[in-house]
Amino acid sequence: MEFSIDRKELLKGLHRVQGVVERRTAMPILANVLLEAKKGQLVITATDLEVGVRGSYPAQVDKEGSITLPAKNIYEIVRELQDDLVTFKKKENYWIKIECGKALFNIVGLSPEDYPTVPNYKDKKFYEIEPGVLQDMISKTLFSVSNDETRYHLNGVFFEKPKKNSSTVRMVATDGHRLSLINKEISFSKELNFNRGVIIPKKGLNELKKVLDEGEGRYQIGFDSNNFIVKKEKLVLFIRLIDGEYPDYEQVIPQSNTKKLVIDRGKFLGCLKRISLLSSERSKAIKLVAQSGTLVISTSNPELGEATEELEIEYAETTPIEAGFNAKYFIDILNAMQSEKISLELNDKLSPGIVKGMGDNDYVCVVMPMRI
């Protein structure tokens, strides 16, 4: 194995896999990246058995071959090199020599035969999708995913077609304390066969976000029975689906909240950030009291003190309504929204609140109340 490659291309490929490789694992090879030099390309692959990424980059291949190398170490080395061209030459016992200008490194690797294979996607059906659609759906749901590993079926975002013959797709996420739901119209929705929907794990979606953030390109998505697959030109991302039954989330979305507050999103967000500075670090508990065009946000913490702020809102009822919530949940929701004004729909202090952007019925968030 011997090849030369532009340092910037190599760095881009190695950077893409850093979030995928598993550094603390019982399988040391999962901390490595697989390099395959063939047909004028360097193929870089990484997987943790849940998420996999494979990209092809132009290279001058003098001798084809493959090797696995420590992903973090090789990335840090390439990042610090100064010259434009990097040369790799495989030696005995899976050692490899790396040269760049006057810099020389000899690195020990592992056998490529022991590296896990990524799913075969060549015969799968793919659909082209606007990257902005995926970005929007992910950014508006991912923060609600549960981090509790004992509730593994909540450790991802639920992706489904809410109606069989509709052109609408939906993403839902919940951790039991809050829920985020977004609908989008896509042209190929009717061709998708989701059955009961699929659960896409949080780590995989975080890696997809990084790819989407790279900017313009032709994105395609596809599914098989176990994987969600995303293609962008010569890059492929594999995300193993969570095997589990997603709960009936529609049960927790209130249908009879009659008290509607209309609030300036930016002012509400700033107020929540200020008031929560004195709230409990663990619960972030705040109290909301609405009455006659005014919303009072407050918190009380025996260890730090008290804070209160008043906002003008659109709410005509003279009978006050109050409820307690976790401020962080509201902050996450408001950060994800773009609407200038939002509606907060309440019923009583023991019922969940509904948050929507004014004029945007495709994005709904539910927040469970707290006893204060």
CSV table of C-alpha atoms in Angstrom, one decimal:
chain,number,residue,atom,x,y,z
A,1,MET,CA,0.0,0.0,0.0
A,2,GLU,CA,1.4,3.4,-1.1
A,3,PHE,CA,-0.4,6.6,-1.9
A,4,SER,CA,-0.1,10.4,-1.8
A,5,ILE,CA,-3.0,12.8,-1.0
A,6,ASP,CA,-3.6,16.5,-0.6
A,7,ARG,CA,-3.4,17.3,3.1
A,8,LYS,CA,-6.6,19.4,3.1
A,9,GLU,CA,-8.6,16.5,1.5
A,10,LEU,CA,-7.2,14.0,4.0
A,11,LEU,CA,-7.9,16.3,6.9
A,12,LYS,CA,-11.5,16.8,5.8
A,13,GLY,CA,-12.0,13.0,5.6
A,14,LEU,CA,-10.4,12.4,9.0
A,15,HIS,CA,-12.3,15.2,10.6
A,16,ARG,CA,-15.6,13.7,9.4
A,17,VAL,CA,-15.1,10.5,11.4
A,18,GLN,CA,-13.9,11.9,14.7
A,19,GLY,CA,-17.4,11.9,16.2
A,20,VAL,CA,-18.1,8.3,15.1
A,21,VAL,CA,-15.0,6.4,16.4
A,22,GLU,CA,-15.4,4.8,19.8
A,23,ARG,CA,-12.4,5.6,22.0
A,24,ARG,CA,-13.6,3.8,25.1
A,25,THR,CA,-14.5,0.3,24.0
A,26,ALA,CA,-13.9,-3.3,24.6
A,27,MET,CA,-13.1,-3.6,20.8
A,28,PRO,CA,-9.8,-1.5,20.3
A,29,ILE,CA,-10.3,-1.6,16.5
A,30,LEU,CA,-13.3,0.7,16.9
A,31,ALA,CA,-11.0,3.5,17.9
A,32,ASN,CA,-9.3,3.1,14.5
A,33,VAL,CA,-10.2,4.4,11.0
A,34,LEU,CA,-10.0,2.1,8.0
A,35,LEU,CA,-8.0,3.5,5.1
A,36,GLU,CA,-8.3,1.8,1.7
A,37,ALA,CA,-6.3,3.0,-1.3
A,38,LYS,CA,-7.7,1.9,-4.6
A,39,LYS,CA,-8.5,3.2,-8.1
A,40,GLY,CA,-7.2,6.8,-7.6
A,41,GLN,CA,-9.2,7.2,-4.4
A,42,LEU,CA,-8.6,7.0,-0.6
A,43,VAL,CA,-11.6,5.5,1.1
A,44,ILE,CA,-11.9,6.5,4.7
A,45,THR,CA,-14.3,4.5,6.9
A,46,ALA,CA,-15.2,4.6,10.6
A,47,THR,CA,-17.9,2.9,12.6
A,48,ASP,CA,-18.9,2.3,16.2
A,49,LEU,CA,-21.4,-0.4,15.1
A,50,GLU,CA,-24.2,2.1,15.6
A,51,VAL,CA,-23.1,4.9,13.3
A,52,GLY,CA,-20.8,4.5,10.3
A,53,VAL,CA,-19.4,6.9,7.8
A,54,ARG,CA,-17.5,6.3,4.5
A,55,GLY,CA,-16.0,8.9,2.2
A,56,SER,CA,-13.9,8.8,-0.9
A,57,TYR,CA,-11.1,11.4,-1.6
A,58,PRO,CA,-8.9,11.8,-4.7
A,59,ALA,CA,-5.4,10.4,-4.2
A,60,GLN,CA,-2.4,9.2,-6.2
A,61,VAL,CA,-2.4,5.5,-5.6
A,62,ASP,CA,0.9,3.8,-6.4
A,63,LYS,CA,0.1,0.6,-4.7
A,64,GLU,CA,-3.4,-0.5,-3.6
A,65,GLY,CA,-4.0,-1.8,-0.1
A,66,SER,CA,-5.6,-1.1,3.2
A,67,ILE,CA,-4.9,-0.6,6.9
A,68,THR,CA,-6.5,0.7,10.1
A,69,LEU,CA,-4.9,3.4,12.1
A,70,PRO,CA,-5.8,5.2,15.4
A,71,ALA,CA,-8.3,7.8,14.3
A,72,LYS,CA,-7.5,10.5,16.9
A,73,ASN,CA,-3.8,10.2,16.6
A,74,ILE,CA,-3.7,10.2,12.8
A,75,TYR,CA,-6.1,13.2,12.7
A,76,GLU,CA,-4.0,15.2,15.1
A,77,ILE,CA,-0.8,14.4,13.1
A,78,VAL,CA,-2.3,15.5,9.8
A,79,ARG,CA,-3.8,18.6,11.4
A,80,GLU,CA,-0.3,19.8,12.4
A,81,LEU,CA,1.5,19.1,9.2
A,82,GLN,CA,2.6,22.0,7.1
A,83,ASP,CA,3.2,20.9,3.5
A,84,ASP,CA,0.4,20.2,1.0
A,85,LEU,CA,1.2,16.6,0.1
A,86,VAL,CA,1.1,13.6,2.5
A,87,THR,CA,2.5,10.2,1.5
A,88,PHE,CA,1.6,6.9,3.2
A,89,LYS,CA,3.7,3.7,2.7
A,90,LYS,CA,2.7,0.5,4.4
A,91,LYS,CA,5.5,-1.6,6.1
A,92,GLU,CA,5.6,-4.9,7.8
A,93,ASN,CA,3.3,-5.9,10.7
A,94,TYR,CA,0.8,-3.2,10.0
A,95,TRP,CA,3.2,-0.3,10.5
A,96,ILE,CA,2.9,2.6,8.1
A,97,LYS,CA,5.3,5.4,7.3
A,98,ILE,CA,3.8,8.9,6.9
A,99,GLU,CA,5.9,11.7,5.2
A,100,CYS,CA,5.0,15.3,4.7
A,101,GLY,CA,7.9,17.7,3.7
A,102,LYS,CA,10.6,17.0,6.2
A,103,ALA,CA,8.3,15.5,8.8
A,104,LEU,CA,8.3,11.7,9.2
A,105,PHE,CA,6.1,9.5,11.3
A,106,ASN,CA,6.0,5.7,11.8
A,107,ILE,CA,2.6,4.6,13.1
A,108,VAL,CA,1.4,1.1,14.2
A,109,GLY,CA,-2.0,0.0,13.0
A,110,LEU,CA,-4.2,-3.1,13.1
A,111,SER,CA,-5.3,-5.6,10.5
A,112,PRO,CA,-8.0,-4.3,8.1
A,113,GLU,CA,-9.5,-7.8,7.9
A,114,ASP,CA,-10.7,-7.3,11.6
A,115,TYR,CA,-12.5,-4.1,10.9
A,116,PRO,CA,-16.3,-4.3,10.9
A,117,THR,CA,-18.0,-4.1,7.6
A,118,VAL,CA,-20.5,-1.3,6.9
A,119,PRO,CA,-24.0,-2.1,5.4
A,120,ASN,CA,-24.3,-2.7,1.7
A,121,TYR,CA,-26.3,0.1,0.2
A,122,LYS,CA,-25.8,-0.3,-3.6
A,123,ASP,CA,-29.2,-1.9,-4.3
A,124,LYS,CA,-31.2,0.4,-2.0
A,125,LYS,CA,-33.8,2.9,-3.2
A,126,PHE,CA,-32.7,6.5,-2.5
A,127,TYR,CA,-34.7,9.8,-2.5
A,128,GLU,CA,-33.3,13.2,-3.1
A,129,ILE,CA,-34.1,15.7,-0.3
A,130,GLU,CA,-33.3,19.3,0.4
A,131,PRO,CA,-30.7,19.5,3.2
A,132,GLY,CA,-32.6,22.4,4.8
A,133,VAL,CA,-35.6,20.1,5.4
A,134,LEU,CA,-33.6,17.6,7.3
A,135,GLN,CA,-31.7,20.4,9.2
A,136,ASP,CA,-34.9,22.0,10.3
A,137,MET,CA,-36.6,18.7,11.4
A,138,ILE,CA,-33.5,17.6,13.4
A,139,SER,CA,-32.8,21.0,15.1
A,140,LYS,CA,-36.4,21.2,16.2
A,141,THR,CA,-36.6,17.7,17.8
A,142,LEU,CA,-33.2,16.5,18.8
A,143,PHE,CA,-33.0,18.5,22.1
A,144,SER,CA,-36.1,16.6,23.4
A,145,VAL,CA,-34.5,13.1,23.0
A,146,SER,CA,-34.0,11.2,26.3
A,147,ASN,CA,-30.5,10.5,27.6
A,148,ASP,CA,-31.7,7.8,29.9
A,149,GLU,CA,-30.2,4.6,28.5
A,150,THR,CA,-32.7,2.4,30.4
A,151,ARG,CA,-35.4,3.9,28.1
A,152,TYR,CA,-33.6,3.1,25.0
A,153,HIS,CA,-36.6,3.5,22.7
A,154,LEU,CA,-36.6,7.2,23.7
A,155,ASN,CA,-32.9,7.6,22.9
A,156,GLY,CA,-33.7,8.7,19.3
A,157,VAL,CA,-36.1,10.6,17.1
A,158,PHE,CA,-39.2,8.9,15.8
A,159,PHE,CA,-39.6,9.3,12.0
A,160,GLU,CA,-42.9,8.4,10.5
A,161,LYS,CA,-45.7,9.0,8.0
A,162,PRO,CA,-48.6,10.1,10.2
A,163,LYS,CA,-51.1,9.2,7.4
A,164,LYS,CA,-50.5,6.4,4.9
A,165,ASN,CA,-51.2,8.2,1.6
A,166,SER,CA,-50.1,11.6,2.7
A,167,SER,CA,-47.1,13.6,1.5
A,168,THR,CA,-46.3,14.6,5.1
A,169,VAL,CA,-43.5,13.1,7.1
A,170,ARG,CA,-43.1,13.7,10.9
A,171,MET,CA,-40.3,13.7,13.4
A,172,VAL,CA,-41.1,13.3,17.1
A,173,ALA,CA,-38.9,13.3,20.2
A,174,THR,CA,-39.6,13.1,23.9
A,175,ASP,CA,-37.9,12.4,27.2
A,176,GLY,CA,-41.1,12.1,29.2
A,177,HIS,CA,-40.8,15.7,30.4
A,178,ARG,CA,-41.2,17.4,27.1
A,179,LEU,CA,-42.1,16.6,23.5
A,180,SER,CA,-41.3,18.1,20.1
A,181,LEU,CA,-43.2,17.3,16.9
A,182,ILE,CA,-42.6,18.7,13.4
A,183,ASN,CA,-44.3,17.9,10.1
A,184,LYS,CA,-42.9,18.5,6.7
A,185,GLU,CA,-44.2,18.0,3.2
A,186,ILE,CA,-41.8,16.1,0.9
A,187,SER,CA,-42.4,15.0,-2.7
A,188,PHE,CA,-41.5,11.3,-2.2
A,189,SER,CA,-43.4,10.7,1.0
A,190,LYS,CA,-46.0,8.4,-0.6
A,191,GLU,CA,-43.2,6.1,-1.8
A,192,LEU,CA,-41.8,5.5,1.7
A,193,ASN,CA,-42.9,2.4,3.5
A,194,PHE,CA,-42.3,3.0,7.1
A,195,ASN,CA,-44.9,0.6,8.5
A,196,ARG,CA,-45.0,1.9,12.1
A,197,GLY,CA,-42.1,4.4,11.7
A,198,VAL,CA,-38.5,4.1,12.6
A,199,ILE,CA,-36.4,5.4,15.6
A,200,ILE,CA,-33.1,7.1,14.6
A,201,PRO,CA,-30.6,7.3,17.4
A,202,LYS,CA,-29.4,10.7,18.7
A,203,LYS,CA,-25.7,10.1,18.0
A,204,GLY,CA,-26.4,9.3,14.3
A,205,LEU,CA,-28.5,12.5,13.9
A,206,ASN,CA,-25.7,14.6,15.5
A,207,GLU,CA,-23.3,13.2,12.9
A,208,LEU,CA,-25.9,13.9,10.2
A,209,LYS,CA,-26.1,17.5,11.4
A,210,LYS,CA,-22.4,17.9,10.9
A,211,VAL,CA,-22.6,16.7,7.3
A,212,LEU,CA,-25.6,19.0,6.6
A,213,ASP,CA,-23.7,21.9,8.1
A,214,GLU,CA,-21.0,21.5,5.5
A,215,GLY,CA,-23.3,23.3,3.1
A,216,GLU,CA,-24.7,22.8,-0.4
A,217,GLY,CA,-24.7,19.4,-2.1
A,218,ARG,CA,-26.9,16.7,-3.4
A,219,TYR,CA,-28.4,14.8,-0.5
A,220,GLN,CA,-30.2,11.5,-0.7
A,221,ILE,CA,-31.8,9.3,2.0
A,222,GLY,CA,-32.7,5.6,2.0
A,223,PHE,CA,-33.8,2.9,4.4
A,224,ASP,CA,-33.4,-0.8,4.9
A,225,SER,CA,-34.8,-2.9,7.7
A,226,ASN,CA,-32.0,-1.9,10.1
A,227,ASN,CA,-30.5,1.3,8.8
A,228,PHE,CA,-31.1,4.9,7.9
A,229,ILE,CA,-28.7,5.8,5.1
A,230,VAL,CA,-27.7,9.3,3.9
A,231,LYS,CA,-25.6,10.0,0.8
A,232,LYS,CA,-23.9,13.2,-0.2
A,233,GLU,CA,-21.8,12.9,-3.3
A,234,LYS,CA,-18.9,10.6,-2.3
A,235,LEU,CA,-19.9,10.5,1.4
A,236,VAL,CA,-22.2,7.9,2.9
A,237,LEU,CA,-23.5,7.9,6.5
A,238,PHE,CA,-25.0,4.8,8.0
A,239,ILE,CA,-27.2,5.0,11.1
A,240,ARG,CA,-28.4,1.8,12.7
A,241,LEU,CA,-32.1,2.1,13.8
A,242,ILE,CA,-33.2,1.5,17.3
A,243,ASP,CA,-35.1,-1.7,17.7
A,244,GLY,CA,-38.0,-0.8,19.9
A,245,GLU,CA,-41.6,0.4,20.0
A,246,TYR,CA,-42.1,4.1,20.2
A,247,PRO,CA,-44.8,5.1,22.7
A,248,ASP,CA,-48.2,6.6,21.7
A,249,TYR,CA,-47.0,10.2,21.9
A,250,GLU,CA,-50.3,11.6,20.7
A,251,GLN,CA,-51.8,10.7,24.1
A,252,VAL,CA,-49.7,13.4,25.9
A,253,ILE,CA,-50.6,16.3,23.5
A,254,PRO,CA,-53.5,18.2,25.2
A,255,GLN,CA,-56.5,18.9,23.1
A,256,SER,CA,-58.5,21.1,25.5
A,257,ASN,CA,-56.1,23.9,26.6
A,258,THR,CA,-58.3,27.0,26.5
A,259,LYS,CA,-56.0,29.7,28.0
A,260,LYS,CA,-53.8,31.1,25.2
A,261,LEU,CA,-51.0,33.5,25.9
A,262,VAL,CA,-49.3,35.3,22.9
A,263,ILE,CA,-45.7,36.3,23.8
A,264,ASP,CA,-42.8,38.0,22.1
A,265,ARG,CA,-40.4,35.1,21.6
A,266,GLY,CA,-37.2,37.1,22.0
A,267,LYS,CA,-38.3,38.9,25.1
A,268,PHE,CA,-39.6,35.7,26.7
A,269,LEU,CA,-36.3,34.0,25.9
A,270,GLY,CA,-34.2,36.7,27.4
A,271,CYS,CA,-36.4,36.8,30.5
A,272,LEU,CA,-36.2,33.1,31.0
A,273,LYS,CA,-32.4,33.2,30.7
A,274,ARG,CA,-32.2,35.9,33.4
A,275,ILE,CA,-34.6,34.5,35.8
A,276,SER,CA,-33.2,31.0,35.6
A,277,LEU,CA,-29.8,32.2,36.8
A,278,LEU,CA,-31.2,32.0,40.3
A,279,SER,CA,-33.2,28.8,39.9
A,280,SER,CA,-32.1,25.5,41.2
A,281,GLU,CA,-29.3,24.0,39.1
A,282,ARG,CA,-31.0,20.6,39.1
A,283,SER,CA,-34.6,21.5,38.4
A,284,LYS,CA,-34.4,25.0,36.8
A,285,ALA,CA,-37.9,25.6,38.3
A,286,ILE,CA,-39.7,28.8,37.4
A,287,LYS,CA,-43.2,30.0,38.1
A,288,LEU,CA,-45.4,31.7,35.5
A,289,VAL,CA,-48.5,33.8,36.4
A,290,ALA,CA,-50.6,35.3,33.6
A,291,GLN,CA,-53.3,37.9,34.1
A,292,SER,CA,-54.8,40.8,32.1
A,293,GLY,CA,-52.0,41.3,29.5
A,294,THR,CA,-49.2,40.6,31.9
A,295,LEU,CA,-46.9,37.5,32.5
A,296,VAL,CA,-44.9,37.4,35.7
A,297,ILE,CA,-41.9,35.0,35.6
A,298,SER,CA,-40.3,34.2,39.0
A,299,THR,CA,-38.1,31.8,40.8
A,300,SER,CA,-37.1,31.3,44.4
A,301,ASN,CA,-33.9,29.5,45.6
A,302,PRO,CA,-33.1,29.3,49.3
A,303,GLU,CA,-29.4,29.0,48.5
A,304,LEU,CA,-29.2,32.0,46.1
A,305,GLY,CA,-32.3,34.2,46.4
A,306,GLU,CA,-35.3,35.3,44.4
A,307,ALA,CA,-35.9,36.8,40.9
A,308,THR,CA,-39.0,38.3,39.3
A,309,GLU,CA,-39.6,39.9,35.9
A,310,GLU,CA,-42.8,41.1,34.2
A,311,LEU,CA,-43.6,40.9,30.5
A,312,GLU,CA,-46.4,42.4,28.4
A,313,ILE,CA,-48.4,39.7,26.6
A,314,GLU,CA,-51.6,39.2,24.8
A,315,TYR,CA,-54.0,37.7,27.3
A,316,ALA,CA,-57.3,39.3,28.1
A,317,GLU,CA,-58.6,37.2,31.0
A,318,THR,CA,-58.7,38.8,34.4
A,319,THR,CA,-58.7,35.5,36.3
A,320,PRO,CA,-55.0,34.7,36.9
A,321,ILE,CA,-53.5,31.4,35.8
A,322,GLU,CA,-50.3,30.0,37.2
A,323,ALA,CA,-48.0,27.0,36.5
A,324,GLY,CA,-44.5,25.8,37.2
A,325,PHE,CA,-42.1,24.7,34.5
A,326,ASN,CA,-38.5,23.8,33.9
A,327,ALA,CA,-37.0,27.0,32.3
A,328,LYS,CA,-34.4,25.0,30.3
A,329,TYR,CA,-37.2,23.2,28.4
A,330,PHE,CA,-38.7,26.5,27.3
A,331,ILE,CA,-35.3,28.0,26.4
A,332,ASP,CA,-34.5,25.0,24.2
A,333,ILE,CA,-37.9,25.3,22.4
A,334,LEU,CA,-37.6,29.1,21.9
A,335,ASN,CA,-34.1,28.7,20.6
A,336,ALA,CA,-35.4,26.3,18.0
A,337,MET,CA,-38.2,28.5,16.8
A,338,GLN,CA,-38.0,31.3,14.3
A,339,SER,CA,-41.4,33.0,14.8
A,340,GLU,CA,-41.4,36.5,16.2
A,341,LYS,CA,-44.3,35.6,18.5
A,342,ILE,CA,-45.2,32.3,20.1
A,343,SER,CA,-48.4,31.0,21.7
A,344,LEU,CA,-48.4,29.3,25.1
A,345,GLU,CA,-51.6,27.3,25.7
A,346,LEU,CA,-52.4,26.4,29.2
A,347,ASN,CA,-55.3,24.8,31.1
A,348,ASP,CA,-54.4,24.6,34.8
A,349,LYS,CA,-51.2,24.3,36.9
A,350,LEU,CA,-51.3,20.5,36.6
A,351,SER,CA,-51.7,20.2,32.9
A,352,PRO,CA,-49.0,20.2,30.2
A,353,GLY,CA,-48.4,23.4,28.3
A,354,ILE,CA,-48.3,23.7,24.5
A,355,VAL,CA,-45.9,26.0,22.7
A,356,LYS,CA,-46.3,26.9,19.0
A,357,GLY,CA,-44.9,29.6,16.8
A,358,MET,CA,-47.6,32.0,15.6
A,359,GLY,CA,-48.6,31.1,12.1
A,360,ASP,CA,-46.7,27.8,12.3
A,361,ASN,CA,-49.0,24.8,12.9
A,362,ASP,CA,-46.4,22.3,11.7
A,363,TYR,CA,-44.2,22.6,14.8
A,364,VAL,CA,-45.7,21.8,18.3
A,365,CYS,CA,-43.9,21.4,21.6
A,366,VAL,CA,-45.4,20.1,24.9
A,367,VAL,CA,-43.9,20.8,28.3
A,368,MET,CA,-44.9,18.9,31.5
A,369,PRO,CA,-45.6,21.1,34.5
A,370,MET,CA,-43.7,21.1,37.8
A,371,ARG,CA,-45.1,21.4,41.3
A,372,ILE,CA,-43.7,24.6,42.9
